[in-house]
Amino acid sequence: RTLRISDSVLCVNQHVYDLIEHPNKRIFRNCTMFETMQRRQPDFKIAPWYPKGLGATYIGFIGSIAEDRIDKSLVDFLFRRLPHCTFLFFGYIDSPSLLQYLTSYPNVRVLDPVRNEDLGEVIRGFDVAIVPHCDNAGTRSNDLLKVLDYFACGVPVVSTPVSDVQAYGAAVRVANNPPDFASRIEELLTGTDRYDSSLAISIARERSWERQVPELSNWLGLQQHLKQPRCLNHKLSGANPPYFKCHR
């Protein structure tokens, strides 16, 4: 019913776009707070992890740590294959059993979510950022803000082929199985894969809210409504519409 009464529909990725029938639909992906991610905090601290110790290697993750997203067989392989690396998971975790599982590994730490203002400093401490998600209906139907946040900080990203990450091309390393995922990380850490962050940063800059919201408002015909928000009466449907919520 929501689709039938909607004037316009926003779809977070190609997968969702293909599933929805509506005459006025478009893909509108998540956006990052690019300028916020660029800010430096010389005195930033999260003891004992930041400032980062000499010789420490961080494989990092930010966002929701959920049972229906995290691929346990994958992370188990990574934790064992890369014992010299510290895996830092920053975010809300929805399951005590998942928390117990992750922290049972000596090289894994699950830490509280951090403020948006601090995310840039946290991510820049990662040597490699990861998206170790399962391939299921939920992960295929969302668009991960965390990837753009990683991009904005110029940190190399390794992901499973979920949430349409392949659309970012050479800015992300996509791995199809645990050994491939671990190899991608190792290649980035050793410099065998010489990651050029310029493409990722340019994508994040273009996918900032400041640049994308005006374009979206033009498509929706909301220019005057945005100046007078109480007059907004355009019926809008969509997953993660930008004025309501977004997910890392």
PDB file of C-alpha atoms in Angstrom:
ATOM      1  CA  ARG A   1       0.000   0.000   0.000  1.00  0.00           C
ATOM      2  CA  THR A   2       2.829   2.407   0.814  1.00  0.00           C
ATOM      3  CA  LEU A   3       4.201   2.011  -2.699  1.00  0.00           C
ATOM      4  CA  ARG A   4       0.803   2.588  -4.297  1.00  0.00           C
ATOM      5  CA  ILE A   5       0.276   5.941  -2.585  1.00  0.00           C
ATOM      6  CA  SER A   6       3.855   7.138  -3.023  1.00  0.00           C
ATOM      7  CA  ASP A   7       4.693   9.753  -5.629  1.00  0.00           C
ATOM      8  CA  SER A   8       8.359   8.707  -5.637  1.00  0.00           C
ATOM      9  CA  VAL A   9      10.386   5.759  -4.404  1.00  0.00           C
ATOM     10  CA  LEU A  10      14.008   5.771  -3.320  1.00  0.00           C
ATOM     11  CA  CYS A  11      15.934   2.494  -3.549  1.00  0.00           C
ATOM     12  CA  VAL A  12      19.196   2.013  -1.667  1.00  0.00           C
ATOM     13  CA  ASN A  13      20.829  -0.163  -4.331  1.00  0.00           C
ATOM     14  CA  GLN A  14      20.297  -1.938  -7.644  1.00  0.00           C
ATOM     15  CA  HIS A  15      19.006  -5.097  -5.968  1.00  0.00           C
ATOM     16  CA  VAL A  16      16.144  -3.225  -4.295  1.00  0.00           C
ATOM     17  CA  TYR A  17      15.504  -1.175  -7.444  1.00  0.00           C
ATOM     18  CA  ASP A  18      15.010  -4.354  -9.466  1.00  0.00           C
ATOM     19  CA  LEU A  19      12.543  -5.752  -6.922  1.00  0.00           C
ATOM     20  CA  ILE A  20      10.260  -2.713  -6.794  1.00  0.00           C
ATOM     21  CA  GLU A  21       7.626  -1.824  -9.372  1.00  0.00           C
ATOM     22  CA  HIS A  22       6.911   1.903  -9.496  1.00  0.00           C
ATOM     23  CA  PRO A  23       6.828   4.407 -12.362  1.00  0.00           C
ATOM     24  CA  ASN A  24       8.920   7.003 -10.527  1.00  0.00           C
ATOM     25  CA  LYS A  25      11.785   5.274  -8.768  1.00  0.00           C
ATOM     26  CA  ARG A  26      15.502   5.889  -8.527  1.00  0.00           C
ATOM     27  CA  ILE A  27      18.549   4.611  -6.696  1.00  0.00           C
ATOM     28  CA  PHE A  28      19.723   6.854  -3.887  1.00  0.00           C
ATOM     29  CA  ARG A  29      22.574   5.390  -1.885  1.00  0.00           C
ATOM     30  CA  ASN A  30      23.682   6.297   1.592  1.00  0.00           C
ATOM     31  CA  CYS A  31      25.892   9.329   2.005  1.00  0.00           C
ATOM     32  CA  THR A  32      28.748  10.162   4.326  1.00  0.00           C
ATOM     33  CA  MET A  33      29.564  13.261   6.356  1.00  0.00           C
ATOM     34  CA  PHE A  34      32.724  13.826   4.374  1.00  0.00           C
ATOM     35  CA  GLU A  35      33.901  17.025   6.049  1.00  0.00           C
ATOM     36  CA  THR A  36      33.355  15.546   9.512  1.00  0.00           C
ATOM     37  CA  MET A  37      35.467  12.526   8.556  1.00  0.00           C
ATOM     38  CA  GLN A  38      38.291  14.821   7.436  1.00  0.00           C
ATOM     39  CA  ARG A  39      38.674  16.597  10.769  1.00  0.00           C
ATOM     40  CA  ARG A  40      41.805  15.770  12.734  1.00  0.00           C
ATOM     41  CA  GLN A  41      42.033  15.578  16.517  1.00  0.00           C
ATOM     42  CA  PRO A  42      45.698  15.582  17.570  1.00  0.00           C
ATOM     43  CA  ASP A  43      44.818  14.680  21.165  1.00  0.00           C
ATOM     44  CA  PHE A  44      42.340  11.903  20.333  1.00  0.00           C
ATOM     45  CA  LYS A  45      42.492   8.969  22.765  1.00  0.00           C
ATOM     46  CA  ILE A  46      40.729   5.692  23.402  1.00  0.00           C
ATOM     47  CA  ALA A  47      42.998   3.921  25.851  1.00  0.00           C
ATOM     48  CA  PRO A  48      44.768   1.626  25.283  1.00  0.00           C
ATOM     49  CA  TRP A  49      44.093   1.518  21.515  1.00  0.00           C
ATOM     50  CA  TYR A  50      44.528   5.154  20.521  1.00  0.00           C
ATOM     51  CA  PRO A  51      47.050   6.621  20.087  1.00  0.00           C
ATOM     52  CA  LYS A  52      48.064   3.539  18.188  1.00  0.00           C
ATOM     53  CA  GLY A  53      51.090   1.717  19.522  1.00  0.00           C
ATOM     54  CA  LEU A  54      54.267   1.339  17.499  1.00  0.00           C
ATOM     55  CA  GLY A  55      54.085  -1.775  15.344  1.00  0.00           C
ATOM     56  CA  ALA A  56      50.383  -2.414  16.013  1.00  0.00           C
ATOM     57  CA  THR A  57      48.269  -3.644  13.103  1.00  0.00           C
ATOM     58  CA  TYR A  58      44.530  -2.976  13.234  1.00  0.00           C
ATOM     59  CA  ILE A  59      41.895  -4.675  11.116  1.00  0.00           C
ATOM     60  CA  GLY A  60      38.797  -2.620  11.825  1.00  0.00           C
ATOM     61  CA  PHE A  61      35.037  -2.625  11.606  1.00  0.00           C
ATOM     62  CA  ILE A  62      32.469   0.023  12.538  1.00  0.00           C
ATOM     63  CA  GLY A  63      28.695  -0.214  12.813  1.00  0.00           C
ATOM     64  CA  SER A  64      26.059  -2.711  13.838  1.00  0.00           C
ATOM     65  CA  ILE A  65      27.515  -6.081  14.867  1.00  0.00           C
ATOM     66  CA  ALA A  66      24.547  -8.359  14.243  1.00  0.00           C
ATOM     67  CA  GLU A  67      23.990 -12.121  14.271  1.00  0.00           C
ATOM     68  CA  ASP A  68      22.233 -12.011  10.903  1.00  0.00           C
ATOM     69  CA  ARG A  69      25.069 -10.058   9.286  1.00  0.00           C
ATOM     70  CA  ILE A  70      28.418 -11.277  10.600  1.00  0.00           C
ATOM     71  CA  ASP A  71      29.747 -14.331   8.770  1.00  0.00           C
ATOM     72  CA  LYS A  72      31.117 -16.413  11.648  1.00  0.00           C
ATOM     73  CA  SER A  73      32.935 -18.921   9.467  1.00  0.00           C
ATOM     74  CA  LEU A  74      34.695 -16.052   7.712  1.00  0.00           C
ATOM     75  CA  VAL A  75      35.776 -14.166  10.815  1.00  0.00           C
ATOM     76  CA  ASP A  76      36.877 -17.386  12.503  1.00  0.00           C
ATOM     77  CA  PHE A  77      39.182 -18.023   9.539  1.00  0.00           C
ATOM     78  CA  LEU A  78      40.521 -14.453   9.635  1.00  0.00           C
ATOM     79  CA  PHE A  79      41.181 -14.423  13.382  1.00  0.00           C
ATOM     80  CA  ARG A  80      43.156 -17.669  13.127  1.00  0.00           C
ATOM     81  CA  ARG A  81      44.954 -16.841   9.873  1.00  0.00           C
ATOM     82  CA  LEU A  82      46.071 -13.390  11.104  1.00  0.00           C
ATOM     83  CA  PRO A  83      46.991 -13.845  14.787  1.00  0.00           C
ATOM     84  CA  HIS A  84      49.478 -10.947  14.631  1.00  0.00           C
ATOM     85  CA  CYS A  85      46.673  -8.513  13.799  1.00  0.00           C
ATOM     86  CA  THR A  86      44.284  -6.919  16.285  1.00  0.00           C
ATOM     87  CA  PHE A  87      40.672  -6.950  15.121  1.00  0.00           C
ATOM     88  CA  LEU A  88      38.761  -3.947  16.469  1.00  0.00           C
ATOM     89  CA  PHE A  89      34.953  -3.949  16.241  1.00  0.00           C
ATOM     90  CA  PHE A  90      33.392  -0.588  17.126  1.00  0.00           C
ATOM     91  CA  GLY A  91      29.617  -0.598  17.407  1.00  0.00           C
ATOM     92  CA  TYR A  92      26.437  -1.860  18.968  1.00  0.00           C
ATOM     93  CA  ILE A  93      26.224  -5.642  19.271  1.00  0.00           C
ATOM     94  CA  ASP A  94      22.777  -7.236  19.408  1.00  0.00           C
ATOM     95  CA  SER A  95      23.629 -10.583  20.960  1.00  0.00           C
ATOM     96  CA  PRO A  96      25.432 -11.569  24.171  1.00  0.00           C
ATOM     97  CA  SER A  97      26.329 -14.905  22.586  1.00  0.00           C
ATOM     98  CA  LEU A  98      27.893 -13.161  19.581  1.00  0.00           C
ATOM     99  CA  LEU A  99      29.841 -10.886  21.913  1.00  0.00           C
ATOM    100  CA  GLN A 100      31.088 -13.911  23.838  1.00  0.00           C
ATOM    101  CA  TYR A 101      32.021 -15.654  20.600  1.00  0.00           C
ATOM    102  CA  LEU A 102      34.020 -12.719  19.219  1.00  0.00           C
ATOM    103  CA  THR A 103      35.844 -11.935  22.437  1.00  0.00           C
ATOM    104  CA  SER A 104      36.841 -15.572  22.916  1.00  0.00           C
ATOM    105  CA  TYR A 105      39.634 -14.889  20.418  1.00  0.00           C
ATOM    106  CA  PRO A 106      42.753 -13.312  21.953  1.00  0.00           C
ATOM    107  CA  ASN A 107      43.258 -10.882  19.044  1.00  0.00           C
ATOM    108  CA  VAL A 108      39.690  -9.499  18.970  1.00  0.00           C
ATOM    109  CA  ARG A 109      38.257  -6.529  20.858  1.00  0.00           C
ATOM    110  CA  VAL A 110      34.659  -5.317  20.747  1.00  0.00           C
ATOM    111  CA  LEU A 111      34.431  -1.646  21.695  1.00  0.00           C
ATOM    112  CA  ASP A 112      31.564   0.756  22.254  1.00  0.00           C
ATOM    113  CA  PRO A 113      30.231   2.898  19.409  1.00  0.00           C
ATOM    114  CA  VAL A 114      31.974   6.248  19.060  1.00  0.00           C
ATOM    115  CA  ARG A 115      30.570   9.668  18.245  1.00  0.00           C
ATOM    116  CA  ASN A 116      30.336  10.686  14.606  1.00  0.00           C
ATOM    117  CA  GLU A 117      32.868  13.411  15.379  1.00  0.00           C
ATOM    118  CA  ASP A 118      35.390  10.732  16.431  1.00  0.00           C
ATOM    119  CA  LEU A 119      34.804   8.203  13.657  1.00  0.00           C
ATOM    120  CA  GLY A 120      37.420   9.647  11.346  1.00  0.00           C
ATOM    121  CA  GLU A 121      40.185   9.259  13.924  1.00  0.00           C
ATOM    122  CA  VAL A 122      39.086   5.706  14.711  1.00  0.00           C
ATOM    123  CA  ILE A 123      38.963   4.641  11.058  1.00  0.00           C
ATOM    124  CA  ARG A 124      42.292   6.246  10.162  1.00  0.00           C
ATOM    125  CA  GLY A 125      43.870   3.974  12.765  1.00  0.00           C
ATOM    126  CA  PHE A 126      42.788   0.908  10.780  1.00  0.00           C
ATOM    127  CA  ASP A 127      45.374  -0.622   8.478  1.00  0.00           C
ATOM    128  CA  VAL A 128      42.528  -2.358   6.651  1.00  0.00           C
ATOM    129  CA  ALA A 129      38.782  -1.917   7.125  1.00  0.00           C
ATOM    130  CA  ILE A 130      36.513  -4.913   6.623  1.00  0.00           C
ATOM    131  CA  VAL A 131      32.914  -5.838   5.851  1.00  0.00           C
ATOM    132  CA  PRO A 132      32.721  -9.551   6.840  1.00  0.00           C
ATOM    133  CA  HIS A 133      29.014  -9.930   6.111  1.00  0.00           C
ATOM    134  CA  CYS A 134      26.971 -12.953   5.120  1.00  0.00           C
ATOM    135  CA  ASP A 135      25.262 -12.987   1.757  1.00  0.00           C
ATOM    136  CA  ASN A 136      21.545 -13.038   2.554  1.00  0.00           C
ATOM    137  CA  ALA A 137      18.336 -11.154   1.765  1.00  0.00           C
ATOM    138  CA  GLY A 138      19.073  -8.551   4.416  1.00  0.00           C
ATOM    139  CA  THR A 139      22.617  -7.721   3.335  1.00  0.00           C
ATOM    140  CA  ARG A 140      21.680  -7.718  -0.340  1.00  0.00           C
ATOM    141  CA  SER A 141      18.935  -5.183   0.357  1.00  0.00           C
ATOM    142  CA  ASN A 142      20.878  -2.501   2.211  1.00  0.00           C
ATOM    143  CA  ASP A 143      23.526   0.066   1.402  1.00  0.00           C
ATOM    144  CA  LEU A 144      26.376   0.306   3.861  1.00  0.00           C
ATOM    145  CA  LEU A 145      27.292   3.736   5.147  1.00  0.00           C
ATOM    146  CA  LYS A 146      30.399   2.231   6.747  1.00  0.00           C
ATOM    147  CA  VAL A 147      31.965   1.688   3.320  1.00  0.00           C
ATOM    148  CA  LEU A 148      31.698   5.392   2.477  1.00  0.00           C
ATOM    149  CA  ASP A 149      33.079   6.308   5.900  1.00  0.00           C
ATOM    150  CA  TYR A 150      36.042   4.022   5.247  1.00  0.00           C
ATOM    151  CA  PHE A 151      36.495   5.628   1.827  1.00  0.00           C
ATOM    152  CA  ALA A 152      36.369   9.147   3.278  1.00  0.00           C
ATOM    153  CA  CYS A 153      39.314   8.282   5.517  1.00  0.00           C
ATOM    154  CA  GLY A 154      41.357   6.744   2.705  1.00  0.00           C
ATOM    155  CA  VAL A 155      41.570   3.323   4.351  1.00  0.00           C
ATOM    156  CA  PRO A 156      41.613   0.211   2.118  1.00  0.00           C
ATOM    157  CA  VAL A 157      38.464  -1.898   2.314  1.00  0.00           C
ATOM    158  CA  VAL A 158      37.969  -5.639   1.936  1.00  0.00           C
ATOM    159  CA  SER A 159      34.370  -6.862   1.714  1.00  0.00           C
ATOM    160  CA  THR A 160      32.301  -9.875   0.871  1.00  0.00           C
ATOM    161  CA  PRO A 161      30.156  -9.363  -2.270  1.00  0.00           C
ATOM    162  CA  VAL A 162      27.154  -7.899  -0.455  1.00  0.00           C
ATOM    163  CA  SER A 163      25.144  -4.668  -0.468  1.00  0.00           C
ATOM    164  CA  ASP A 164      26.158  -3.976  -4.076  1.00  0.00           C
ATOM    165  CA  VAL A 165      29.731  -3.048  -3.059  1.00  0.00           C
ATOM    166  CA  GLN A 166      30.907  -4.157  -6.488  1.00  0.00           C
ATOM    167  CA  ALA A 167      29.497  -0.875  -7.807  1.00  0.00           C
ATOM    168  CA  TYR A 168      32.482   0.916  -6.238  1.00  0.00           C
ATOM    169  CA  GLY A 169      34.912  -0.853  -8.567  1.00  0.00           C
ATOM    170  CA  ALA A 170      38.603  -0.610  -7.733  1.00  0.00           C
ATOM    171  CA  ALA A 171      37.917   1.368  -4.551  1.00  0.00           C
ATOM    172  CA  VAL A 172      37.042  -1.851  -2.686  1.00  0.00           C
ATOM    173  CA  ARG A 173      38.567  -5.327  -2.666  1.00  0.00           C
ATOM    174  CA  VAL A 174      35.812  -7.933  -2.965  1.00  0.00           C
ATOM    175  CA  ALA A 175      36.506 -11.463  -1.700  1.00  0.00           C
ATOM    176  CA  ASN A 176      34.319 -14.492  -2.387  1.00  0.00           C
ATOM    177  CA  ASN A 177      35.557 -16.895   0.297  1.00  0.00           C
ATOM    178  CA  PRO A 178      37.564 -16.868   3.553  1.00  0.00           C
ATOM    179  CA  PRO A 179      41.002 -17.696   2.061  1.00  0.00           C
ATOM    180  CA  ASP A 180      40.517 -15.025  -0.602  1.00  0.00           C
ATOM    181  CA  PHE A 181      39.435 -12.504   2.037  1.00  0.00           C
ATOM    182  CA  ALA A 182      42.501 -13.202   4.174  1.00  0.00           C
ATOM    183  CA  SER A 183      44.787 -13.012   1.145  1.00  0.00           C
ATOM    184  CA  ARG A 184      43.345  -9.634   0.188  1.00  0.00           C
ATOM    185  CA  ILE A 185      44.094  -8.316   3.669  1.00  0.00           C
ATOM    186  CA  GLU A 186      47.618  -9.729   3.638  1.00  0.00           C
ATOM    187  CA  GLU A 187      48.349  -8.223   0.225  1.00  0.00           C
ATOM    188  CA  LEU A 188      47.265  -4.799   1.455  1.00  0.00           C
ATOM    189  CA  LEU A 189      49.289  -5.094   4.665  1.00  0.00           C
ATOM    190  CA  THR A 190      52.469  -6.161   2.894  1.00  0.00           C
ATOM    191  CA  GLY A 191      52.120  -3.661   0.057  1.00  0.00           C
ATOM    192  CA  THR A 192      51.813  -6.354  -2.595  1.00  0.00           C
ATOM    193  CA  ASP A 193      48.506  -4.691  -3.398  1.00  0.00           C
ATOM    194  CA  ARG A 194      49.370  -1.005  -3.643  1.00  0.00           C
ATOM    195  CA  TYR A 195      46.067   0.569  -2.756  1.00  0.00           C
ATOM    196  CA  ASP A 196      45.452   4.024  -4.223  1.00  0.00           C
ATOM    197  CA  SER A 197      43.074   5.841  -1.878  1.00  0.00           C
ATOM    198  CA  SER A 198      42.377   8.711  -4.287  1.00  0.00           C
ATOM    199  CA  LEU A 199      39.485   6.919  -6.000  1.00  0.00           C
ATOM    200  CA  ALA A 200      37.836   6.014  -2.681  1.00  0.00           C
ATOM    201  CA  ILE A 201      38.210   9.551  -1.345  1.00  0.00           C
ATOM    202  CA  SER A 202      36.731  11.044  -4.514  1.00  0.00           C
ATOM    203  CA  ILE A 203      33.749   8.682  -4.285  1.00  0.00           C
ATOM    204  CA  ALA A 204      33.168   9.642  -0.652  1.00  0.00           C
ATOM    205  CA  ARG A 205      33.448  13.341  -1.437  1.00  0.00           C
ATOM    206  CA  GLU A 206      30.869  13.000  -4.203  1.00  0.00           C
ATOM    207  CA  ARG A 207      28.623  10.871  -1.965  1.00  0.00           C
ATOM    208  CA  SER A 208      28.511  13.472   0.807  1.00  0.00           C
ATOM    209  CA  TRP A 209      25.136  14.687   2.043  1.00  0.00           C
ATOM    210  CA  GLU A 210      26.092  18.231   1.062  1.00  0.00           C
ATOM    211  CA  ARG A 211      26.433  17.246  -2.593  1.00  0.00           C
ATOM    212  CA  GLN A 212      23.687  14.660  -2.892  1.00  0.00           C
ATOM    213  CA  VAL A 213      20.741  16.211  -1.055  1.00  0.00           C
ATOM    214  CA  PRO A 214      20.399  19.173  -3.482  1.00  0.00           C
ATOM    215  CA  GLU A 215      20.407  16.739  -6.418  1.00  0.00           C
ATOM    216  CA  LEU A 216      17.788  14.593  -4.722  1.00  0.00           C
ATOM    217  CA  SER A 217      15.620  17.602  -3.867  1.00  0.00           C
ATOM    218  CA  ASN A 218      15.698  18.662  -7.517  1.00  0.00           C
ATOM    219  CA  TRP A 219      14.497  15.222  -8.611  1.00  0.00           C
ATOM    220  CA  LEU A 220      11.706  15.257  -6.037  1.00  0.00           C
ATOM    221  CA  GLY A 221      10.790  18.869  -6.720  1.00  0.00           C
ATOM    222  CA  LEU A 222      11.349  19.767  -3.078  1.00  0.00           C
ATOM    223  CA  GLN A 223      13.468  22.909  -3.419  1.00  0.00           C
ATOM    224  CA  GLN A 224      10.849  25.193  -1.887  1.00  0.00           C
ATOM    225  CA  HIS A 225       9.691  22.540   0.556  1.00  0.00           C
ATOM    226  CA  LEU A 226      13.201  22.166   1.908  1.00  0.00           C
ATOM    227  CA  LYS A 227      13.276  25.893   2.627  1.00  0.00           C
ATOM    228  CA  GLN A 228       9.901  25.563   4.368  1.00  0.00           C
ATOM    229  CA  PRO A 229       9.907  22.096   5.958  1.00  0.00           C
ATOM    230  CA  ARG A 230       6.447  22.475   7.531  1.00  0.00           C
ATOM    231  CA  CYS A 231       4.933  22.591   4.048  1.00  0.00           C
ATOM    232  CA  LEU A 232       6.366  19.228   3.000  1.00  0.00           C
ATOM    233  CA  ASN A 233       3.564  17.088   1.592  1.00  0.00           C
ATOM    234  CA  HIS A 234       5.341  15.033  -1.065  1.00  0.00           C
ATOM    235  CA  LYS A 235       4.679  11.380  -0.338  1.00  0.00           C
ATOM    236  CA  LEU A 236       7.963   9.523  -0.339  1.00  0.00           C
ATOM    237  CA  SER A 237       8.742   5.850   0.117  1.00  0.00           C
ATOM    238  CA  GLY A 238      12.130   4.205   0.327  1.00  0.00           C
ATOM    239  CA  ALA A 239      14.681   2.195   2.244  1.00  0.00           C
ATOM    240  CA  ASN A 240      16.895   4.481   4.335  1.00  0.00           C
ATOM    241  CA  PRO A 241      15.474   7.763   2.934  1.00  0.00           C
ATOM    242  CA  PRO A 242      18.022  10.467   3.756  1.00  0.00           C
ATOM    243  CA  TYR A 243      15.753  12.610   5.903  1.00  0.00           C
ATOM    244  CA  PHE A 244      14.922   9.795   8.270  1.00  0.00           C
ATOM    245  CA  LYS A 245      17.700   7.325   8.970  1.00  0.00           C
ATOM    246  CA  CYS A 246      20.752   5.576   7.634  1.00  0.00           C
ATOM    247  CA  HIS A 247      22.596   2.453   8.684  1.00  0.00           C
ATOM    248  CA  ARG A 248      26.273   1.670   9.089  1.00  0.00           C
TER     249      ARG A 248
END
